[in-house]
Structures are given as C-alpha cells and as structure tokens.
PDB file of N, CA and C in Angstrom:
ATOM      1  N   ALA A1003      38.367 123.742  72.548  1.00 84.00           N
ATOM      2  CA  ALA A1003      37.578 122.555  72.817  1.00 84.00           C
ATOM      3  C   ALA A1003      36.448 122.863  73.794  1.00 84.00           C
ATOM      4  N   GLN A1004      36.730 123.730  74.734  1.00 87.00           N
ATOM      5  CA  GLN A1004      35.742 124.088  75.745  1.00 87.00           C
ATOM      6  C   GLN A1004      34.525 124.761  75.103  1.00 87.00           C
ATOM      7  N   TYR A1005      34.777 125.672  74.179  1.00 94.00           N
ATOM      8  CA  TYR A1005      33.697 126.369  73.486  1.00 94.00           C
ATOM      9  C   TYR A1005      32.849 125.373  72.702  1.00 94.00           C
ATOM     10  N   VAL A1006      33.492 124.516  71.942  1.00 94.00           N
ATOM     11  CA  VAL A1006      32.767 123.552  71.114  1.00 94.00           C
ATOM     12  C   VAL A1006      31.919 122.640  71.984  1.00 94.00           C
ATOM     13  N   LEU A1007      32.472 122.151  73.070  1.00 93.00           N
ATOM     14  CA  LEU A1007      31.712 121.287  73.965  1.00 93.00           C
ATOM     15  C   LEU A1007      30.515 122.027  74.550  1.00 93.00           C
ATOM     16  N   GLY A1008      30.713 123.283  74.918  1.00 94.00           N
ATOM     17  CA  GLY A1008      29.609 124.078  75.450  1.00 94.00           C
ATOM     18  C   GLY A1008      28.494 124.259  74.434  1.00 94.00           C
ATOM     19  N   VAL A1009      28.850 124.557  73.192  1.00 93.00           N
ATOM     20  CA  VAL A1009      27.847 124.738  72.143  1.00 93.00           C
ATOM     21  C   VAL A1009      27.114 123.431  71.865  1.00 93.00           C
ATOM     22  N   VAL A1010      27.848 122.345  71.783  1.00 94.00           N
ATOM     23  CA  VAL A1010      27.225 121.040  71.535  1.00 94.00           C
ATOM     24  C   VAL A1010      26.279 120.695  72.681  1.00 94.00           C
ATOM     25  N   ALA A1011      26.708 120.936  73.902  1.00 93.00           N
ATOM     26  CA  ALA A1011      25.879 120.616  75.062  1.00 93.00           C
ATOM     27  C   ALA A1011      24.595 121.445  75.082  1.00 93.00           C
ATOM     28  N   LEU A1012      24.657 122.686  74.629  1.00 90.00           N
ATOM     29  CA  LEU A1012      23.440 123.508  74.576  1.00 90.00           C
ATOM     30  C   LEU A1012      22.442 122.955  73.567  1.00 90.00           C
ATOM     31  N   GLY A1013      22.944 122.358  72.505  1.00 90.00           N
ATOM     32  CA  GLY A1013      22.068 121.842  71.463  1.00 90.00           C
ATOM     33  C   GLY A1013      21.656 120.396  71.639  1.00 90.00           C
ATOM     34  N   ASP A1014      22.327 119.671  72.523  1.00 90.00           N
ATOM     35  CA  ASP A1014      22.063 118.238  72.668  1.00 90.00           C
ATOM     36  C   ASP A1014      22.130 117.855  74.141  1.00 90.00           C
ATOM     37  N   ARG A1015      20.984 117.696  74.740  1.00 86.00           N
ATOM     38  CA  ARG A1015      20.933 117.357  76.181  1.00 86.00           C
ATOM     39  C   ARG A1015      21.522 115.978  76.478  1.00 86.00           C
ATOM     40  N   ASP A1016      21.623 115.132  75.459  1.00 90.00           N
ATOM     41  CA  ASP A1016      22.178 113.797  75.662  1.00 90.00           C
ATOM     42  C   ASP A1016      23.674 113.822  75.971  1.00 90.00           C
ATOM     43  N   VAL A1017      24.307 114.974  75.767  1.00 89.00           N
ATOM     44  CA  VAL A1017      25.736 115.097  76.074  1.00 89.00           C
ATOM     45  C   VAL A1017      25.965 114.945  77.573  1.00 89.00           C
ATOM     46  N   GLY A1018      24.948 115.302  78.363  1.00 92.00           N
ATOM     47  CA  GLY A1018      25.038 115.119  79.806  1.00 92.00           C
ATOM     48  C   GLY A1018      25.619 116.305  80.554  1.00 92.00           C
ATOM     49  N   ILE A1019      25.647 117.467  79.911  1.00 93.00           N
ATOM     50  CA  ILE A1019      26.148 118.670  80.569  1.00 93.00           C
ATOM     51  C   ILE A1019      24.969 119.617  80.744  1.00 93.00           C
ATOM     52  N   GLU A1020      24.766 120.084  81.959  1.00 92.00           N
ATOM     53  CA  GLU A1020      23.668 121.005  82.244  1.00 92.00           C
ATOM     54  C   GLU A1020      23.830 122.295  81.441  1.00 92.00           C
ATOM     55  N   ARG A1021      22.725 122.953  81.132  1.00 90.00           N
ATOM     56  CA  ARG A1021      22.748 124.180  80.333  1.00 90.00           C
ATOM     57  C   ARG A1021      23.594 125.264  80.995  1.00 90.00           C
ATOM     58  N   ASP A1022      23.471 125.424  82.296  1.00 92.00           N
ATOM     59  CA  ASP A1022      24.264 126.447  82.984  1.00 92.00           C
ATOM     60  C   ASP A1022      25.758 126.151  82.885  1.00 92.00           C
ATOM     61  N   ALA A1023      26.114 124.888  82.989  1.00 94.00           N
ATOM     62  CA  ALA A1023      27.525 124.502  82.868  1.00 94.00           C
ATOM     63  C   ALA A1023      28.020 124.740  81.441  1.00 94.00           C
ATOM     64  N   ALA A1024      27.177 124.450  80.457  1.00 94.00           N
ATOM     65  CA  ALA A1024      27.549 124.682  79.060  1.00 94.00           C
ATOM     66  C   ALA A1024      27.757 126.171  78.803  1.00 94.00           C
ATOM     67  N   ARG A1025      26.850 126.992  79.325  1.00 93.00           N
ATOM     68  CA  ARG A1025      27.000 128.449  79.164  1.00 93.00           C
ATOM     69  C   ARG A1025      28.284 128.933  79.843  1.00 93.00           C
ATOM     70  N   ALA A1026      28.594 128.361  80.991  1.00 95.00           N
ATOM     71  CA  ALA A1026      29.821 128.743  81.707  1.00 95.00           C
ATOM     72  C   ALA A1026      31.059 128.376  80.891  1.00 95.00           C
ATOM     73  N   MET A1027      31.017 127.262  80.187  1.00 95.00           N
ATOM     74  CA  MET A1027      32.143 126.862  79.342  1.00 95.00           C
ATOM     75  C   MET A1027      32.349 127.864  78.212  1.00 95.00           C
ATOM     76  N   ILE A1028      31.246 128.299  77.616  1.00 95.00           N
ATOM     77  CA  ILE A1028      31.330 129.280  76.534  1.00 95.00           C
ATOM     78  C   ILE A1028      31.852 130.605  77.070  1.00 95.00           C
ATOM     79  N   LEU A1029      31.356 131.027  78.222  1.00 95.00           N
ATOM     80  CA  LEU A1029      31.807 132.281  78.821  1.00 95.00           C
ATOM     81  C   LEU A1029      33.293 132.227  79.157  1.00 95.00           C
ATOM     82  N   GLU A1030      33.741 131.119  79.685  1.00 96.00           N
ATOM     83  CA  GLU A1030      35.161 130.989  80.017  1.00 96.00           C
ATOM     84  C   GLU A1030      36.033 131.075  78.764  1.00 96.00           C
ATOM     85  N   ALA A1031      35.583 130.452  77.684  1.00 96.00           N
ATOM     86  CA  ALA A1031      36.326 130.548  76.423  1.00 96.00           C
ATOM     87  C   ALA A1031      36.339 131.994  75.921  1.00 96.00           C
ATOM     88  N   ALA A1032      35.219 132.690  76.076  1.00 97.00           N
ATOM     89  CA  ALA A1032      35.148 134.096  75.671  1.00 97.00           C
ATOM     90  C   ALA A1032      36.099 134.950  76.506  1.00 97.00           C
ATOM     91  N   GLN A1033      36.102 134.725  77.790  1.00 97.00           N
ATOM     92  CA  GLN A1033      36.990 135.476  78.672  1.00 97.00           C
ATOM     93  C   GLN A1033      38.456 135.192  78.354  1.00 97.00           C
ATOM     94  N   GLY A1034      38.719 134.029  77.804  1.00 97.00           N
ATOM     95  CA  GLY A1034      40.068 133.666  77.385  1.00 97.00           C
ATOM     96  C   GLY A1034      40.457 134.248  76.040  1.00 97.00           C
ATOM     97  N   GLY A1035      39.534 134.977  75.403  1.00 97.00           N
ATOM     98  CA  GLY A1035      39.860 135.654  74.152  1.00 97.00           C
ATOM     99  C   GLY A1035      39.468 134.921  72.884  1.00 97.00           C
ATOM    100  N   TYR A1036      38.713 133.834  72.997  1.00 97.00           N
ATOM    101  CA  TYR A1036      38.317 133.079  71.813  1.00 97.00           C
ATOM    102  C   TYR A1036      37.154 133.802  71.129  1.00 97.00           C
ATOM    103  N   ALA A1037      37.416 134.383  69.954  1.00 97.00           N
ATOM    104  CA  ALA A1037      36.460 135.256  69.278  1.00 97.00           C
ATOM    105  C   ALA A1037      35.103 134.609  68.995  1.00 97.00           C
ATOM    106  N   PRO A1038      35.024 133.356  68.514  1.00 97.00           N
ATOM    107  CA  PRO A1038      33.694 132.769  68.302  1.00 97.00           C
ATOM    108  C   PRO A1038      32.887 132.680  69.607  1.00 97.00           C
ATOM    109  N   ALA A1039      33.551 132.431  70.703  1.00 97.00           N
ATOM    110  CA  ALA A1039      32.859 132.395  71.989  1.00 97.00           C
ATOM    111  C   ALA A1039      32.405 133.794  72.393  1.00 97.00           C
ATOM    112  N   GLN A1040      33.225 134.788  72.119  1.00 97.00           N
ATOM    113  CA  GLN A1040      32.840 136.167  72.419  1.00 97.00           C
ATOM    114  C   GLN A1040      31.598 136.557  71.622  1.00 97.00           C
ATOM    115  N   LEU A1041      31.539 136.144  70.366  1.00 97.00           N
ATOM    116  CA  LEU A1041      30.365 136.404  69.536  1.00 97.00           C
ATOM    117  C   LEU A1041      29.140 135.712  70.118  1.00 97.00           C
ATOM    118  N   GLU A1042      29.292 134.497  70.560  1.00 95.00           N
ATOM    119  CA  GLU A1042      28.169 133.745  71.143  1.00 95.00           C
ATOM    120  C   GLU A1042      27.659 134.415  72.415  1.00 95.00           C
ATOM    121  N   VAL A1043      28.556 134.901  73.246  1.00 96.00           N
ATOM    122  CA  VAL A1043      28.145 135.608  74.463  1.00 96.00           C
ATOM    123  C   VAL A1043      27.378 136.869  74.078  1.00 96.00           C
ATOM    124  N   ALA A1044      27.866 137.604  73.091  1.00 96.00           N
ATOM    125  CA  ALA A1044      27.179 138.809  72.633  1.00 96.00           C
ATOM    126  C   ALA A1044      25.786 138.472  72.113  1.00 96.00           C
ATOM    127  N   ARG A1045      25.677 137.430  71.337  1.00 94.00           N
ATOM    128  CA  ARG A1045      24.368 137.016  70.809  1.00 94.00           C
ATOM    129  C   ARG A1045      23.402 136.711  71.951  1.00 94.00           C
ATOM    130  N   THR A1046      23.899 136.007  72.939  1.00 93.00           N
ATOM    131  CA  THR A1046      23.057 135.668  74.083  1.00 93.00           C
ATOM    132  C   THR A1046      22.577 136.927  74.793  1.00 93.00           C
ATOM    133  N   LEU A1047      23.467 137.887  74.959  1.00 94.00           N
ATOM    134  CA  LEU A1047      23.091 139.138  75.621  1.00 94.00           C
ATOM    135  C   LEU A1047      22.087 139.936  74.799  1.00 94.00           C
ATOM    136  N   LEU A1048      22.196 139.866  73.488  1.00 93.00           N
ATOM    137  CA  LEU A1048      21.270 140.597  72.621  1.00 93.00           C
ATOM    138  C   LEU A1048      19.920 139.910  72.506  1.00 93.00           C
ATOM    139  N   GLN A1049      19.882 138.619  72.732  1.00 90.00           N
ATOM    140  CA  GLN A1049      18.649 137.857  72.579  1.00 90.00           C
ATOM    141  C   GLN A1049      17.919 137.676  73.896  1.00 90.00           C
ATOM    142  N   GLY A1050      18.246 138.486  74.878  1.00 80.00           N
ATOM    143  CA  GLY A1050      17.556 138.381  76.156  1.00 80.00           C
ATOM    144  C   GLY A1050      16.059 138.525  75.983  1.00 80.00           C
ATOM    145  N   ALA A1051      15.324 138.108  76.966  1.00 70.00           N
ATOM    146  CA  ALA A1051      13.872 138.262  76.938  1.00 70.00           C
ATOM    147  C   ALA A1051      13.546 139.739  76.733  1.00 70.00           C
ATOM    148  N   PRO A1052      12.389 140.047  76.171  1.00 71.00           N
ATOM    149  CA  PRO A1052      12.031 141.451  75.952  1.00 71.00           C
ATOM    150  C   PRO A1052      12.240 142.281  77.216  1.00 71.00           C
ATOM    151  N   GLY A1053      12.965 143.361  77.046  1.00 78.00           N
ATOM    152  CA  GLY A1053      13.268 144.225  78.178  1.00 78.00           C
ATOM    153  C   GLY A1053      14.464 143.776  78.987  1.00 78.00           C
ATOM    154  N   CYS A1054      15.011 142.618  78.667  1.00 84.00           N
ATOM    155  CA  CYS A1054      16.141 142.083  79.432  1.00 84.00           C
ATOM    156  C   CYS A1054      17.435 142.006  78.617  1.00 84.00           C
ATOM    157  N   ALA A1055      17.377 142.343  77.338  1.00 87.00           N
ATOM    158  CA  ALA A1055      18.584 142.319  76.518  1.00 87.00           C
ATOM    159  C   ALA A1055      19.585 143.327  77.087  1.00 87.00           C
ATOM    160  N   GLN A1056      20.857 143.052  76.894  1.00 92.00           N
ATOM    161  CA  GLN A1056      21.912 143.894  77.441  1.00 92.00           C
ATOM    162  C   GLN A1056      22.841 144.349  76.316  1.00 92.00           C
ATOM    163  N   PRO A1057      22.388 145.297  75.480  1.00 92.00           N
ATOM    164  CA  PRO A1057      23.174 145.694  74.317  1.00 92.00           C
ATOM    165  C   PRO A1057      24.524 146.315  74.654  1.00 92.00           C
ATOM    166  N   ALA A1058      24.644 147.029  75.755  1.00 93.00           N
ATOM    167  CA  ALA A1058      25.936 147.633  76.099  1.00 93.00           C
ATOM    168  C   ALA A1058      26.970 146.555  76.403  1.00 93.00           C
ATOM    169  N   LYS A1059      26.563 145.526  77.134  1.00 95.00           N
ATOM    170  CA  LYS A1059      27.484 144.416  77.420  1.00 95.00           C
ATOM    171  C   LYS A1059      27.794 143.642  76.145  1.00 95.00           C
ATOM    172  N   ALA A1060      26.773 143.454  75.317  1.00 96.00           N
ATOM    173  CA  ALA A1060      26.984 142.755  74.042  1.00 96.00           C
ATOM    174  C   ALA A1060      27.971 143.528  73.181  1.00 96.00           C
ATOM    175  N   ARG A1061      27.847 144.836  73.173  1.00 96.00           N
ATOM    176  CA  ARG A1061      28.760 145.662  72.381  1.00 96.00           C
ATOM    177  C   ARG A1061      30.215 145.426  72.801  1.00 96.00           C
ATOM    178  N   ALA A1062      30.461 145.349  74.087  1.00 97.00           N
ATOM    179  CA  ALA A1062      31.828 145.126  74.566  1.00 97.00           C
ATOM    180  C   ALA A1062      32.378 143.794  74.052  1.00 97.00           C
ATOM    181  N   TRP A1063      31.554 142.754  74.060  1.00 97.00           N
ATOM    182  CA  TRP A1063      31.998 141.448  73.551  1.00 97.00           C
ATOM    183  C   TRP A1063      32.216 141.499  72.049  1.00 97.00           C
ATOM    184  N   LEU A1064      31.330 142.183  71.340  1.00 98.00           N
ATOM    185  CA  LEU A1064      31.485 142.299  69.884  1.00 98.00           C
ATOM    186  C   LEU A1064      32.749 143.075  69.529  1.00 98.00           C
ATOM    187  N   GLU A1065      33.030 144.123  70.274  1.00 97.00           N
ATOM    188  CA  GLU A1065      34.243 144.896  70.021  1.00 97.00           C
ATOM    189  C   GLU A1065      35.490 144.051  70.259  1.00 97.00           C
ATOM    190  N   ALA A1066      35.444 143.185  71.261  1.00 98.00           N
ATOM    191  CA  ALA A1066      36.586 142.308  71.527  1.00 98.00           C
ATOM    192  C   ALA A1066      36.770 141.280  70.411  1.00 98.00           C
ATOM    193  N   ALA A1067      35.665 140.767  69.886  1.00 98.00           N
ATOM    194  CA  ALA A1067      35.727 139.703  68.879  1.00 98.00           C
ATOM    195  C   ALA A1067      35.950 140.222  67.464  1.00 98.00           C
ATOM    196  N   ALA A1068      35.490 141.425  67.173  1.00 98.00           N
ATOM    197  CA  ALA A1068      35.464 141.937  65.802  1.00 98.00           C
ATOM    198  C   ALA A1068      36.799 141.867  65.045  1.00 98.00           C
ATOM    199  N   PRO A1069      37.936 142.150  65.666  1.00 97.00           N
ATOM    200  CA  PRO A1069      39.188 142.085  64.896  1.00 97.00           C
ATOM    201  C   PRO A1069      39.542 140.686  64.372  1.00 97.00           C
ATOM    202  N   ARG A1070      38.983 139.645  64.999  1.00 97.00           N
ATOM    203  CA  ARG A1070      39.344 138.277  64.611  1.00 97.00           C
ATOM    204  C   ARG A1070      38.155 137.466  64.096  1.00 97.00           C
ATOM    205  N   GLU A1071      36.966 138.032  64.168  1.00 97.00           N
ATOM    206  CA  GLU A1071      35.757 137.293  63.796  1.00 97.00           C
ATOM    207  C   GLU A1071      34.873 138.193  62.937  1.00 97.00           C
ATOM    208  N   PRO A1072      34.891 137.989  61.603  1.00 97.00           N
ATOM    209  CA  PRO A1072      34.124 138.856  60.710  1.00 97.00           C
ATOM    210  C   PRO A1072      32.633 138.930  61.051  1.00 97.00           C
ATOM    211  N   ARG A1073      32.052 137.840  61.493  1.00 97.00           N
ATOM    212  CA  ARG A1073      30.622 137.868  61.849  1.00 97.00           C
ATOM    213  C   ARG A1073      30.367 138.810  63.016  1.00 97.00           C
ATOM    214  N   ALA A1074      31.324 138.910  63.937  1.00 98.00           N
ATOM    215  CA  ALA A1074      31.179 139.840  65.060  1.00 98.00           C
ATOM    216  C   ALA A1074      31.291 141.276  64.568  1.00 98.00           C
ATOM    217  N   ALA A1075      32.175 141.519  63.621  1.00 97.00           N
ATOM    218  CA  ALA A1075      32.315 142.867  63.074  1.00 97.00           C
ATOM    219  C   ALA A1075      31.025 143.311  62.399  1.00 97.00           C
ATOM    220  N   VAL A1076      30.419 142.420  61.635  1.00 97.00           N
ATOM    221  CA  VAL A1076      29.155 142.737  60.966  1.00 97.00           C
ATOM    222  C   VAL A1076      28.069 143.014  61.998  1.00 97.00           C
ATOM    223  N   ARG A1077      27.982 142.166  63.000  1.00 96.00           N
ATOM    224  CA  ARG A1077      26.942 142.347  64.038  1.00 96.00           C
ATOM    225  C   ARG A1077      27.167 143.638  64.810  1.00 96.00           C
ATOM    226  N   LEU A1078      28.423 143.998  65.051  1.00 97.00           N
ATOM    227  CA  LEU A1078      28.737 145.239  65.753  1.00 97.00           C
ATOM    228  C   LEU A1078      28.263 146.437  64.931  1.00 97.00           C
ATOM    229  N   VAL A1079      28.526 146.432  63.642  1.00 97.00           N
ATOM    230  CA  VAL A1079      28.075 147.526  62.776  1.00 97.00           C
ATOM    231  C   VAL A1079      26.547 147.611  62.803  1.00 97.00           C
ATOM    232  N   GLU A1080      25.881 146.469  62.716  1.00 95.00           N
ATOM    233  CA  GLU A1080      24.416 146.453  62.763  1.00 95.00           C
ATOM    234  C   GLU A1080      23.905 147.047  64.077  1.00 95.00           C
ATOM    235  N   LEU A1081      24.538 146.670  65.166  1.00 94.00           N
ATOM    236  CA  LEU A1081      24.131 147.162  66.482  1.00 94.00           C
ATOM    237  C   LEU A1081      24.310 148.672  66.568  1.00 94.00           C
ATOM    238  N   LEU A1082      25.449 149.148  66.109  1.00 94.00           N
ATOM    239  CA  LEU A1082      25.729 150.586  66.183  1.00 94.00           C
ATOM    240  C   LEU A1082      24.820 151.394  65.264  1.00 94.00           C
ATOM    241  N   MET A1083      24.471 150.842  64.117  1.00 94.00           N
ATOM    242  CA  MET A1083      23.602 151.543  63.179  1.00 94.00           C
ATOM    243  C   MET A1083      22.156 151.597  63.691  1.00 94.00           C
ATOM    244  N   ALA A1084      21.800 150.697  64.588  1.00 91.00           N
ATOM    245  CA  ALA A1084      20.440 150.652  65.120  1.00 91.00           C
ATOM    246  C   ALA A1084      20.170 151.812  66.082  1.00 91.00           C
ATOM    247  N   GLY A1085      21.221 152.440  66.571  1.00 87.00           N
ATOM    248  CA  GLY A1085      21.039 153.564  67.486  1.00 87.00           C
ATOM    249  C   GLY A1085      22.040 153.517  68.618  1.00 87.00           C
ATOM    250  N   PRO A1086      21.960 154.482  69.509  1.00 84.00           N
ATOM    251  CA  PRO A1086      22.922 154.550  70.627  1.00 84.00           C
ATOM    252  C   PRO A1086      22.856 153.297  71.512  1.00 84.00           C
ATOM    253  N   VAL A1087      24.029 152.862  71.931  1.00 80.00           N
ATOM    254  CA  VAL A1087      24.129 151.705  72.827  1.00 80.00           C
ATOM    255  C   VAL A1087      24.905 152.165  74.053  1.00 80.00           C
ATOM    256  N   ASP A1088      24.213 152.279  75.158  1.00 70.00           N
ATOM    257  CA  ASP A1088      24.880 152.715  76.392  1.00 70.00           C
ATOM    258  C   ASP A1088      24.820 151.639  77.435  1.00 70.00           C
TER     259      ASP A1088
END
C-alpha cells in the first residue's frame, strides 16, 4: 500500500503528499523487498539529470528486483549490455 500511495502521490499533487515524502514511501517499500518499488528506485537512479545518473546503485536495485519482477530483469540486461557499470 505504501508503494502505491507513493506512486499516486508523485503523479497527483491533489493527494496532499509532498514529492519528497512520496519518494520516501517508495524507497521504504523498496528497502522492504517489494520488487516493483525496487524497480522504481532503479528507474529514478537511471533517469538522473545528465551527469547525475547513478547506474551502479541502480544496478544493485535491479539485481534485487529481477528474480521477482520481469521488467527489472529486462532492464538489468539492457543496463549490462550497454557497457560496464561500476
């Protein structure tokens, strides 16, 4: 529920939850092992501003999510095929 509320709040400001609080909800769900949240955290890390993306951290989240989330497995393969991730 925490992940869903965080995602909804990011997309709809009328929910009344600040963006930072919504991101924290998603991160907490990811840290709790919820694979869709782990994928979302990885996406956020990969979509950083130019020069600010964090592919190594994203890789760790994708590796955690991949066994239970097919979309994370696909994204992990794409990331690894793009070149070294340190």
